[in-house]
């Protein structure tokens, strides 16, 4: 296993680009090293409380070392910058000793001080000719002048903790002949995955769910624009409508490449050029940008481009290439695909809205229990909302899922089978009513009583039928009192919601009472047998 050491400081420009948070900065490096099978032998890092460009000798600072057992930074000492620079000399000698003992195969340098704080480490690295990579224009130039084997160097402008870490490890692994694929995810959160199969990270359900706040914000603006005093918001709604593909593109690009700001920039560019393709176009543009970000980033690092240039190429060109392909070739077809799906839905509703509502209501619970809801129904809801700000299936969601769940949990607060169930039901009821989500709160009561389960489906079917009767378009994921205000039929939506809630409430009350009577009868029989 190859071993490397890390030296440096929070830096001047680096301070504003991740250097002021040493744990995150080193966490990214540690994550990439782990993915490459490379061990960190030691760290000497000076973190000042402000940029080194303005820091004084009296500026407070912390000297960090490395804890090999926990694979993280450990605080060695704290004090003024002058005191910390003196204390750093001890680690500098230790690091030089490790290099001369052959226990360090490579060196990562970030805004180091090759004249004082890191002098002996740099001298040892030059003597043994180990590969050195790093950032910090002035310090890296001085390190090169001292004869160190610098294989990759760059400034810090435009870089992030992740892109720097990937660049460092890519350059070192290429030098050593080690196969390495960048690691994506959140260091310390247990979500790290290799980036060698990008298509596997395409998750349409995740993209749709993450973009939902944008659609809800648009629905709120649409509802407010119907009030005479806020009529001017109709123009804001039009702007937000155009922004939705950008939102989806950014989420898709970030999901696939996860290169921090580089992914976001690529997604914004691709999304802006995918507007004519609607939300399907935004998703496709973002996916393309995410795939290209990773490809171009790795290639540019292998070609030894400076990190600033790597980020510009990866973020700018990836977004531009994907966006132009969408703009000239795919956007019209993506838009037509979305329009065709909406056309089919509208035709089904127009043929018989009541039947469509009943069927939708009856199937909504099996859909969410079977894992189909987020994969199929939610995308259709968002496609409907793309143009009108609300949705037929969105109304069924609120009526058939949220209100039914609220009715079941309310019944278990008022008259539970067991006293302990009221405490379980109360939070679920409040979240359903207050936030228009967490329908899973009804699961324990549905799964433990077949009559409650049947009542949930029946209530959703009746509520869906009323949605069809009143031809309601609405949305869930908002407080229950706001649901009708964001719909096209305030009275119709209110009645549909109320009926579904009260029916589920009544069925659950009856089922709970029957269960209590049955339990009491069984208890009496047991008592008689014992006597």
Short mmCIF file of C-alpha atoms in Angstrom, two decimals:
data_model
loop_
_atom_site.label_atom_id
_atom_site.label_comp_id
_atom_site.label_asym_id
_atom_site.label_seq_id
_atom_site.Cartn_x
_atom_site.Cartn_y
_atom_site.Cartn_z
CA UNK A 1 0.00 0.00 0.00
CA UNK A 2 1.30 3.44 -0.93
CA UNK A 3 1.52 6.04 1.82
CA UNK A 4 1.36 9.80 1.57
CA UNK A 5 1.69 12.80 3.85
CA UNK A 6 -0.20 16.09 3.78
CA UNK A 7 1.30 19.44 4.74
CA UNK A 8 0.11 23.01 4.47
CA UNK A 9 -2.17 25.65 5.91
CA UNK A 10 -5.59 27.17 5.52
CA UNK A 11 -3.92 29.57 3.11
CA UNK A 12 -4.86 32.90 1.59
CA UNK A 13 -7.23 32.24 -1.30
CA UNK A 14 -7.59 28.65 -0.10
CA UNK A 15 -9.12 29.94 3.14
CA UNK A 16 -12.23 31.02 1.23
CA UNK A 17 -12.35 27.83 -0.84
CA UNK A 18 -12.47 25.23 1.93
CA UNK A 19 -9.32 25.94 3.92
CA UNK A 20 -11.21 27.46 6.85
CA UNK A 21 -12.83 24.07 7.51
CA UNK A 22 -9.88 21.68 7.91
CA UNK A 23 -12.04 18.69 8.85
CA UNK A 24 -13.99 18.83 5.58
CA UNK A 25 -10.87 19.59 3.57
CA UNK A 26 -9.00 16.59 4.97
CA UNK A 27 -12.16 14.48 4.97
CA UNK A 28 -12.29 14.73 1.18
CA UNK A 29 -8.63 13.81 0.83
CA UNK A 30 -9.05 10.87 3.22
CA UNK A 31 -12.11 9.64 1.27
CA UNK A 32 -10.25 9.69 -2.04
CA UNK A 33 -7.20 8.01 -0.49
CA UNK A 34 -9.39 5.27 0.91
CA UNK A 35 -10.96 4.74 -2.50
CA UNK A 36 -7.52 4.43 -4.06
CA UNK A 37 -6.17 2.13 -1.36
CA UNK A 38 -3.64 4.74 -0.25
CA UNK A 39 -2.75 5.30 3.41
CA UNK A 40 -2.19 8.70 5.04
CA UNK A 41 1.01 8.51 7.10
CA UNK A 42 0.91 11.97 8.63
CA UNK A 43 -0.46 15.49 8.46
CA UNK A 44 0.88 18.88 9.45
CA UNK A 45 -1.80 21.51 8.91
CA UNK A 46 -1.96 25.06 10.29
CA UNK A 47 -5.49 26.52 10.39
CA UNK A 48 -5.65 30.27 11.01
CA UNK A 49 -8.84 32.11 12.00
CA UNK A 50 -8.55 34.33 8.92
CA UNK A 51 -6.94 34.33 5.51
CA UNK A 52 -3.15 34.23 5.53
CA UNK A 53 -3.27 37.24 3.19
CA UNK A 54 -4.41 39.38 6.14
CA UNK A 55 -3.27 37.29 9.13
CA UNK A 56 -0.84 38.73 11.68
CA UNK A 57 1.48 37.01 14.12
CA UNK A 58 -1.17 37.52 16.82
CA UNK A 59 -3.93 35.86 14.75
CA UNK A 60 -5.33 32.82 16.52
CA UNK A 61 -4.54 29.47 14.89
CA UNK A 62 -4.64 25.72 15.46
CA UNK A 63 -2.03 23.11 14.61
CA UNK A 64 -3.45 19.79 13.42
CA UNK A 65 -1.83 16.37 13.18
CA UNK A 66 -3.23 13.02 12.06
CA UNK A 67 -4.97 10.30 14.06
CA UNK A 68 -4.27 7.06 12.10
CA UNK A 69 -6.64 4.98 14.23
CA UNK A 70 -9.70 7.16 13.56
CA UNK A 71 -8.44 8.33 10.16
CA UNK A 72 -9.08 12.00 10.89
CA UNK A 73 -7.42 15.24 11.97
CA UNK A 74 -6.52 15.71 15.61
CA UNK A 75 -5.81 19.03 17.29
CA UNK A 76 -2.19 19.25 18.49
CA UNK A 77 -2.15 22.75 19.96
CA UNK A 78 -3.76 26.19 19.69
CA UNK A 79 -2.40 29.70 20.11
CA UNK A 80 -1.25 32.69 18.12
CA UNK A 81 -0.02 32.17 14.58
CA UNK A 82 3.52 32.96 15.73
CA UNK A 83 3.34 30.28 18.44
CA UNK A 84 1.78 27.73 16.08
CA UNK A 85 4.51 28.24 13.48
CA UNK A 86 7.08 27.42 16.15
CA UNK A 87 5.13 24.35 17.29
CA UNK A 88 4.83 23.21 13.65
CA UNK A 89 8.60 22.76 13.53
CA UNK A 90 8.27 19.63 15.68
CA UNK A 91 5.90 17.96 13.23
CA UNK A 92 8.05 19.20 10.36
CA UNK A 93 11.00 17.22 11.76
CA UNK A 94 8.75 14.18 12.34
CA UNK A 95 7.48 14.33 8.76
CA UNK A 96 10.99 14.64 7.35
CA UNK A 97 12.00 11.61 9.42
CA UNK A 98 9.11 9.57 8.02
CA UNK A 99 10.13 10.47 4.48
CA UNK A 100 13.78 9.53 5.02
CA UNK A 101 12.68 6.28 6.67
CA UNK A 102 10.80 5.34 3.50
CA UNK A 103 7.40 5.55 5.16
CA UNK A 104 6.06 8.25 2.81
CA UNK A 105 5.71 7.59 -0.91
CA UNK A 106 4.09 10.89 -1.92
CA UNK A 107 3.39 14.38 -0.62
CA UNK A 108 0.29 16.58 -0.89
CA UNK A 109 0.97 20.27 -0.33
CA UNK A 110 -1.61 23.02 0.20
CA UNK A 111 -0.44 26.60 0.74
CA UNK A 112 2.65 25.38 2.56
CA UNK A 113 5.64 27.37 3.85
CA UNK A 114 8.76 25.73 2.34
CA UNK A 115 11.05 28.32 3.95
CA UNK A 116 10.08 27.86 7.63
CA UNK A 117 7.15 25.72 8.79
CA UNK A 118 7.66 22.98 6.15
CA UNK A 119 11.33 23.43 5.35
CA UNK A 120 12.66 20.03 6.47
CA UNK A 121 9.76 18.09 4.94
CA UNK A 122 10.37 19.69 1.55
CA UNK A 123 14.12 19.08 1.79
CA UNK A 124 13.53 15.39 2.58
CA UNK A 125 11.02 15.05 -0.27
CA UNK A 126 13.53 16.58 -2.68
CA UNK A 127 16.32 14.28 -1.47
CA UNK A 128 14.30 11.10 -1.97
CA UNK A 129 12.63 12.43 -5.13
CA UNK A 130 9.13 11.37 -4.01
CA UNK A 131 6.24 12.77 -6.09
CA UNK A 132 4.74 16.04 -4.86
CA UNK A 133 1.35 17.47 -5.80
CA UNK A 134 -0.28 20.61 -4.49
CA UNK A 135 -1.91 24.00 -4.78
CA UNK A 136 -0.75 27.49 -3.92
CA UNK A 137 1.05 29.31 -6.70
CA UNK A 138 3.82 30.97 -4.67
CA UNK A 139 4.60 28.05 -2.36
CA UNK A 140 4.57 25.47 -5.16
CA UNK A 141 6.96 27.60 -7.22
CA UNK A 142 9.36 27.75 -4.26
CA UNK A 143 9.04 23.99 -3.70
CA UNK A 144 9.90 23.35 -7.36
CA UNK A 145 12.91 25.62 -7.09
CA UNK A 146 14.22 23.49 -4.21
CA UNK A 147 14.44 20.45 -6.49
CA UNK A 148 11.28 18.64 -5.37
CA UNK A 149 9.69 16.20 -7.82
CA UNK A 150 6.52 18.22 -8.44
CA UNK A 151 4.29 16.19 -10.77
CA UNK A 152 1.16 18.39 -10.59
CA UNK A 153 0.68 21.95 -9.40
CA UNK A 154 -2.02 24.58 -9.57
CA UNK A 155 -3.47 27.67 -7.99
CA UNK A 156 -6.61 27.41 -5.87
CA UNK A 157 -8.95 29.71 -7.81
CA UNK A 158 -12.12 27.93 -8.87
CA UNK A 159 -11.30 24.74 -6.96
CA UNK A 160 -13.24 22.95 -4.21
CA UNK A 161 -12.25 20.51 -1.48
CA UNK A 162 -13.48 17.61 -3.60
CA UNK A 163 -11.97 18.64 -6.91
CA UNK A 164 -8.61 19.28 -5.27
CA UNK A 165 -8.69 15.92 -3.50
CA UNK A 166 -9.61 14.06 -6.68
CA UNK A 167 -6.89 15.91 -8.60
CA UNK A 168 -4.22 15.14 -5.99
CA UNK A 169 -5.00 11.44 -5.78
CA UNK A 170 -5.49 11.04 -9.54
CA UNK A 171 -2.06 12.54 -10.25
CA UNK A 172 -0.33 10.42 -7.59
CA UNK A 173 -2.05 7.19 -8.65
CA UNK A 174 -1.18 7.79 -12.28
CA UNK A 175 2.45 8.34 -11.25
CA UNK A 176 2.44 5.13 -9.21
CA UNK A 177 0.52 3.13 -11.82
CA UNK A 178 -2.39 2.48 -9.45
CA UNK A 179 -5.91 2.10 -10.78
CA UNK A 180 -8.13 4.74 -9.19
CA UNK A 181 -11.71 5.87 -9.68
CA UNK A 182 -12.90 9.03 -7.86
CA UNK A 183 -15.11 8.42 -4.86
CA UNK A 184 -18.40 10.30 -4.60
CA UNK A 185 -20.67 10.87 -1.62
CA UNK A 186 -20.45 12.49 1.80
CA UNK A 187 -17.27 11.74 3.77
CA UNK A 188 -18.20 10.57 7.26
CA UNK A 189 -21.82 9.89 6.29
CA UNK A 190 -21.34 6.34 5.09
CA UNK A 191 -22.47 7.18 1.55
CA UNK A 192 -19.23 6.88 -0.41
CA UNK A 193 -19.45 5.11 -3.75
CA UNK A 194 -16.99 4.63 -6.58
CA UNK A 195 -17.64 6.79 -9.61
CA UNK A 196 -16.76 4.12 -12.20
CA UNK A 197 -20.38 3.31 -13.13
CA UNK A 198 -22.07 6.70 -13.52
CA UNK A 199 -25.23 5.35 -15.14
CA UNK A 200 -26.01 3.48 -11.94
CA UNK A 201 -26.27 6.81 -10.12
CA UNK A 202 -29.07 8.03 -12.39
CA UNK A 203 -32.08 8.02 -10.07
CA UNK A 204 -35.18 9.58 -11.61
CA UNK A 205 -37.13 9.14 -8.39
CA UNK A 206 -34.46 11.02 -6.47
CA UNK A 207 -34.36 13.82 -9.05
CA UNK A 208 -38.14 14.25 -8.92
CA UNK A 209 -38.34 14.19 -5.13
CA UNK A 210 -35.49 16.66 -4.72
CA UNK A 211 -37.08 19.08 -7.20
CA UNK A 212 -40.51 19.00 -5.54
CA UNK A 213 -39.93 22.20 -3.50
CA UNK A 214 -39.55 24.11 -6.77
CA UNK A 215 -42.91 22.88 -8.02
CA UNK A 216 -44.61 23.71 -4.71
CA UNK A 217 -43.10 27.21 -4.77
CA UNK A 218 -44.49 27.64 -8.28
CA UNK A 219 -47.94 26.45 -7.15
CA UNK A 220 -47.93 28.98 -4.30
CA UNK A 221 -47.02 31.80 -6.69
CA UNK A 222 -49.81 30.71 -9.05
CA UNK A 223 -52.36 30.71 -6.23
CA UNK A 224 -51.28 34.15 -5.02
CA UNK A 225 -51.47 35.53 -8.55
CA UNK A 226 -55.21 34.77 -8.56
CA UNK A 227 -55.71 37.39 -5.84
CA UNK A 228 -56.34 40.82 -7.45
CA UNK A 229 -53.77 42.53 -5.22
CA UNK A 230 -51.07 40.08 -6.38
CA UNK A 231 -52.01 39.92 -10.04
CA UNK A 232 -48.48 40.93 -11.00
CA UNK A 233 -47.18 37.60 -9.75
CA UNK A 234 -48.45 35.96 -12.92
CA UNK A 235 -45.23 37.19 -14.56
CA UNK A 236 -43.23 35.64 -11.74
CA UNK A 237 -45.06 32.35 -12.37
CA UNK A 238 -43.97 32.46 -16.03
CA UNK A 239 -40.35 33.00 -14.96
CA UNK A 240 -40.51 30.11 -12.47
CA UNK A 241 -42.06 27.89 -15.11
CA UNK A 242 -38.99 28.42 -17.29
CA UNK A 243 -36.69 27.83 -14.33
CA UNK A 244 -38.00 24.34 -13.52
CA UNK A 245 -35.85 22.56 -16.16
CA UNK A 246 -32.82 24.34 -14.69
CA UNK A 247 -33.68 23.09 -11.19
CA UNK A 248 -34.03 19.52 -12.46
CA UNK A 249 -30.83 19.75 -14.50
CA UNK A 250 -28.81 20.96 -11.51
CA UNK A 251 -30.15 18.16 -9.30
CA UNK A 252 -29.44 15.54 -11.98
CA UNK A 253 -25.89 16.79 -12.63
CA UNK A 254 -25.10 16.96 -8.90
CA UNK A 255 -26.54 13.49 -8.35
CA UNK A 256 -24.34 11.89 -11.02
CA UNK A 257 -20.98 13.66 -10.72
CA UNK A 258 -21.19 15.11 -7.19
CA UNK A 259 -18.27 17.46 -7.80
CA UNK A 260 -19.67 20.26 -5.65
CA UNK A 261 -19.87 23.65 -7.38
CA UNK A 262 -18.49 22.25 -10.64
CA UNK A 263 -21.52 19.97 -10.98
CA UNK A 264 -23.89 22.80 -10.10
CA UNK A 265 -22.41 25.13 -12.71
CA UNK A 266 -22.61 22.42 -15.38
CA UNK A 267 -26.23 21.72 -14.42
CA UNK A 268 -27.20 25.39 -14.59
CA UNK A 269 -25.68 25.81 -18.05
CA UNK A 270 -27.24 22.61 -19.38
CA UNK A 271 -30.60 23.43 -17.78
CA UNK A 272 -30.67 26.94 -19.23
CA UNK A 273 -30.18 25.47 -22.71
CA UNK A 274 -32.77 22.72 -22.07
CA UNK A 275 -35.68 25.01 -21.19
CA UNK A 276 -37.42 24.34 -24.50
CA UNK A 277 -37.54 20.64 -23.61
CA UNK A 278 -39.60 21.14 -20.45
CA UNK A 279 -38.87 19.13 -17.34
CA UNK A 280 -37.96 16.02 -19.34
CA UNK A 281 -35.46 18.11 -21.25
CA UNK A 282 -34.04 19.49 -18.00
CA UNK A 283 -33.55 16.00 -16.60
CA UNK A 284 -31.85 14.73 -19.76
CA UNK A 285 -29.65 17.83 -20.01
CA UNK A 286 -28.60 17.48 -16.38
CA UNK A 287 -27.83 13.78 -16.77
CA UNK A 288 -25.66 14.51 -19.79
CA UNK A 289 -23.87 17.33 -17.96
CA UNK A 290 -23.22 15.11 -14.93
CA UNK A 291 -21.72 12.35 -17.05
CA UNK A 292 -19.51 14.79 -18.95
CA UNK A 293 -18.34 16.57 -15.77
CA UNK A 294 -16.84 13.37 -14.43
CA UNK A 295 -15.33 12.34 -17.77
CA UNK A 296 -13.80 15.73 -18.57
CA UNK A 297 -12.58 16.27 -15.03
CA UNK A 298 -10.65 13.00 -14.89
CA UNK A 299 -9.24 13.46 -18.40
CA UNK A 300 -8.03 17.01 -17.70
CA UNK A 301 -6.35 15.90 -14.48
CA UNK A 302 -4.64 13.05 -16.33
CA UNK A 303 -3.46 15.55 -18.94
CA UNK A 304 -1.96 17.60 -16.06
CA UNK A 305 -4.08 20.70 -16.64
CA UNK A 306 -3.96 23.23 -13.75
CA UNK A 307 -6.85 22.72 -11.32
CA UNK A 308 -8.47 26.04 -12.19
CA UNK A 309 -8.52 25.03 -15.85
CA UNK A 310 -9.78 21.56 -14.96
CA UNK A 311 -12.79 23.07 -13.17
CA UNK A 312 -13.49 25.49 -16.01
CA UNK A 313 -13.40 22.73 -18.60
CA UNK A 314 -15.35 20.23 -16.51
CA UNK A 315 -18.04 22.66 -15.35
CA UNK A 316 -18.30 24.98 -18.35
CA UNK A 317 -17.76 22.62 -21.26
CA UNK A 318 -19.78 19.76 -19.78
CA UNK A 319 -22.79 22.01 -19.31
CA UNK A 320 -22.33 23.66 -22.68
CA UNK A 321 -21.93 20.45 -24.68
CA UNK A 322 -24.90 18.74 -23.02
CA UNK A 323 -26.99 21.91 -23.26
CA UNK A 324 -26.27 22.47 -26.96
CA UNK A 325 -27.17 18.87 -27.77
CA UNK A 326 -30.45 19.38 -25.93
CA UNK A 327 -31.11 22.76 -27.52
CA UNK A 328 -30.58 21.70 -31.13
CA UNK A 329 -31.39 17.99 -31.18
CA UNK A 330 -33.36 16.59 -28.24
CA UNK A 331 -35.41 19.41 -26.66
CA UNK A 332 -38.29 19.35 -29.20
CA UNK A 333 -38.72 15.59 -28.79
CA UNK A 334 -38.48 15.80 -24.98
CA UNK A 335 -41.15 18.49 -24.94
CA UNK A 336 -43.43 16.42 -27.17
CA UNK A 337 -42.93 13.36 -24.96
CA UNK A 338 -44.05 15.35 -21.93
CA UNK A 339 -46.99 16.82 -23.81
CA UNK A 340 -48.06 13.36 -25.00
CA UNK A 341 -48.10 12.00 -21.44
CA UNK A 342 -50.19 14.96 -20.29
CA UNK A 343 -52.49 14.51 -23.28
CA UNK A 344 -53.15 10.87 -22.37
CA UNK A 345 -53.92 11.84 -18.78
CA UNK A 346 -56.27 14.62 -19.83
CA UNK A 347 -58.03 12.34 -22.31
CA UNK A 348 -58.62 9.71 -19.62
CA UNK A 349 -59.96 12.35 -17.25
CA UNK A 350 -62.13 13.96 -19.93
CA UNK A 351 -63.64 10.60 -20.91
CA UNK A 352 -65.06 10.10 -17.41
CA UNK A 353 -63.50 12.17 -14.60
CA UNK A 354 -65.46 10.37 -11.88
CA UNK A 355 -64.30 6.92 -12.99
CA UNK A 356 -60.76 8.27 -13.40
CA UNK A 357 -60.89 9.70 -9.88
CA UNK A 358 -62.27 6.51 -8.32
CA UNK A 359 -59.66 4.34 -10.06
CA UNK A 360 -56.89 6.75 -9.06
CA UNK A 361 -58.10 6.76 -5.46
CA UNK A 362 -58.42 2.98 -5.25
CA UNK A 363 -54.94 2.45 -6.68
CA UNK A 364 -53.07 5.19 -4.80
CA UNK A 365 -52.48 3.13 -1.63
CA UNK A 366 -51.40 -0.06 -3.47
CA UNK A 367 -49.11 2.16 -5.56
CA UNK A 368 -47.29 3.70 -2.62
CA UNK A 369 -47.13 0.38 -0.74
CA UNK A 370 -45.75 -1.32 -3.84
CA UNK A 371 -43.11 1.34 -4.43
CA UNK A 372 -44.73 2.54 -7.66
CA UNK A 373 -45.83 5.95 -6.41
CA UNK A 374 -42.48 7.75 -6.47
CA UNK A 375 -41.35 6.00 -9.63
CA UNK A 376 -44.49 6.58 -11.73
CA UNK A 377 -47.15 8.74 -10.11
CA UNK A 378 -44.95 11.54 -8.77
CA UNK A 379 -43.31 12.19 -12.18
CA UNK A 380 -46.79 12.43 -13.75
CA UNK A 381 -47.88 14.85 -11.02
CA UNK A 382 -44.87 17.06 -11.76
CA UNK A 383 -45.52 16.87 -15.50
CA UNK A 384 -49.09 18.08 -14.88
CA UNK A 385 -47.88 20.85 -12.58
CA UNK A 386 -45.35 22.00 -15.16
CA UNK A 387 -47.97 23.99 -17.04
CA UNK A 388 -50.79 24.65 -14.60
CA UNK A 389 -49.16 24.65 -11.18
CA UNK A 390 -51.50 21.91 -9.92
CA UNK A 391 -52.49 18.37 -10.87
CA UNK A 392 -55.41 15.92 -10.96
CA UNK A 393 -53.24 13.16 -9.50
CA UNK A 394 -51.81 15.70 -7.05
CA UNK A 395 -55.34 16.30 -5.76
CA UNK A 396 -55.90 12.54 -5.42
CA UNK A 397 -52.61 12.35 -3.53
CA UNK A 398 -53.79 14.89 -0.98
CA UNK A 399 -57.29 13.42 -0.70
CA UNK A 400 -56.56 9.69 -1.01
CA UNK A 401 -53.30 9.48 0.91
CA UNK A 402 -52.78 12.46 3.19
CA UNK A 403 -56.38 12.95 4.33
CA UNK A 404 -57.02 9.22 4.71
CA UNK A 405 -53.84 8.85 6.76
CA UNK A 406 -54.94 11.83 8.85
CA UNK A 407 -58.37 10.23 9.42
CA UNK A 408 -56.85 6.91 10.51
CA UNK A 409 -54.38 8.54 12.91
CA UNK A 410 -57.07 10.88 14.30
CA UNK A 411 -59.31 7.89 15.11
CA UNK A 412 -56.42 6.26 16.95
CA UNK A 413 -55.98 9.41 19.00
CA UNK A 414 -59.68 9.65 19.89
CA UNK A 415 -60.42 5.95 20.44
CA UNK A 416 -57.36 3.71 20.06
CA UNK A 417 -57.42 -0.06 20.46
CA UNK A 418 -54.73 0.28 23.11
CA UNK A 419 -53.87 3.37 25.11
CA UNK A 420 -50.29 3.37 23.86
CA UNK A 421 -51.37 3.75 20.21
CA UNK A 422 -52.61 7.32 20.78
CA UNK A 423 -49.05 8.50 21.44
CA UNK A 424 -47.92 6.82 18.21
CA UNK A 425 -50.77 8.31 16.15
CA UNK A 426 -50.57 11.93 17.35
CA UNK A 427 -47.31 12.97 15.60
CA UNK A 428 -48.46 11.36 12.35
CA UNK A 429 -51.78 13.23 12.42
CA UNK A 430 -50.08 16.57 13.08
CA UNK A 431 -47.54 16.08 10.30
CA UNK A 432 -50.20 15.01 7.80
CA UNK A 433 -52.36 18.04 8.59
CA UNK A 434 -49.53 20.50 9.04
CA UNK A 435 -47.23 19.49 6.18
CA UNK A 436 -49.27 17.37 3.76
CA UNK A 437 -46.90 14.42 3.95
CA UNK A 438 -45.90 11.38 6.08
CA UNK A 439 -48.77 9.12 5.02
CA UNK A 440 -46.66 6.26 6.38
CA UNK A 441 -47.99 7.21 9.82
CA UNK A 442 -51.07 5.11 9.03
CA UNK A 443 -49.09 1.95 8.18
CA UNK A 444 -48.99 0.41 11.68
CA UNK A 445 -52.78 0.66 12.02
CA UNK A 446 -53.47 -0.51 8.45
CA UNK A 447 -51.15 -3.51 8.65
CA UNK A 448 -52.48 -4.66 12.03
CA UNK A 449 -56.17 -4.49 11.10
CA UNK A 450 -57.53 -5.61 7.71
CA UNK A 451 -60.69 -3.52 8.20
CA UNK A 452 -58.65 -0.36 8.65
CA UNK A 453 -56.67 -1.29 5.53
CA UNK A 454 -59.88 -1.85 3.54
CA UNK A 455 -61.29 1.40 4.94
CA UNK A 456 -58.25 3.31 3.74
CA UNK A 457 -58.67 2.05 0.17
CA UNK A 458 -62.44 2.66 0.28
CA UNK A 459 -61.99 6.20 1.61
CA UNK A 460 -59.36 6.97 -1.02
CA UNK A 461 -61.67 5.67 -3.76
CA UNK A 462 -64.59 7.81 -2.55
CA UNK A 463 -62.35 10.84 -2.18
CA UNK A 464 -60.90 10.27 -5.65
CA UNK A 465 -64.40 10.03 -7.07
CA UNK A 466 -65.25 13.43 -5.54
CA UNK A 467 -62.07 14.87 -7.04
CA UNK A 468 -63.44 13.71 -10.40
CA UNK A 469 -66.94 15.09 -9.67
CA UNK A 470 -65.55 18.55 -8.96
CA UNK A 471 -62.78 18.22 -11.59
CA UNK A 472 -60.22 19.32 -9.02
CA UNK A 473 -56.57 20.06 -9.73
CA UNK A 474 -54.40 20.40 -6.62
CA UNK A 475 -51.26 19.24 -4.83
CA UNK A 476 -50.07 17.52 -1.67
CA UNK A 477 -46.89 18.33 0.30
CA UNK A 478 -48.42 21.55 1.63
CA UNK A 479 -50.33 22.24 4.87
CA UNK A 480 -53.88 20.89 4.61
CA UNK A 481 -55.47 24.32 4.99
CA UNK A 482 -53.39 25.56 2.03
CA UNK A 483 -54.33 22.66 -0.25
CA UNK A 484 -57.69 24.09 -1.37
CA UNK A 485 -56.16 27.56 -1.82
CA UNK A 486 -53.63 26.13 -4.30
CA UNK A 487 -56.29 24.26 -6.29
CA UNK A 488 -58.57 25.26 -9.14
CA UNK A 489 -61.70 24.55 -7.05
CA UNK A 490 -61.49 25.61 -3.39
CA UNK A 491 -64.92 24.31 -2.33
CA UNK A 492 -64.67 21.08 -4.31
CA UNK A 493 -61.22 20.27 -2.97
CA UNK A 494 -62.25 21.09 0.60
CA UNK A 495 -65.27 18.76 0.40
CA UNK A 496 -63.22 15.97 -1.16
CA UNK A 497 -60.60 16.25 1.57
CA UNK A 498 -63.16 16.40 4.37
CA UNK A 499 -65.15 13.39 3.14
CA UNK A 500 -62.03 11.22 2.75
CA UNK A 501 -60.80 12.17 6.23
CA UNK A 502 -64.15 11.62 7.95
CA UNK A 503 -64.84 8.32 6.18
CA UNK A 504 -61.39 6.94 7.11
CA UNK A 505 -61.93 8.25 10.64
CA UNK A 506 -65.33 6.52 10.96
CA UNK A 507 -64.19 3.17 9.55
CA UNK A 508 -61.16 3.15 11.85
CA UNK A 509 -63.32 4.00 14.89
CA UNK A 510 -65.63 1.07 14.15
CA UNK A 511 -62.71 -1.29 13.51
CA UNK A 512 -61.00 -0.22 16.75
CA UNK A 513 -64.21 -0.68 18.76
CA UNK A 514 -64.71 -4.16 17.30
CA UNK A 515 -61.10 -5.03 18.16
CA UNK A 516 -61.55 -3.81 21.74
CA UNK A 517 -64.78 -5.83 22.16
CA UNK A 518 -63.08 -8.90 20.74
CA UNK A 519 -60.11 -8.46 23.06
CA UNK A 520 -62.40 -8.01 26.06
CA UNK A 521 -64.35 -11.17 25.18
CA UNK A 522 -61.13 -13.14 24.89
CA UNK A 523 -60.04 -11.81 28.26
CA UNK A 524 -63.32 -12.89 29.89
CA UNK A 525 -63.01 -16.38 28.44
CA UNK A 526 -59.45 -16.68 29.72
CA UNK A 527 -60.56 -15.52 33.18
CA UNK A 528 -63.35 -18.10 33.29
CA UNK A 529 -61.00 -20.87 32.23
CA UNK A 530 -58.51 -19.86 34.92
CA UNK A 531 -61.29 -19.89 37.55
#
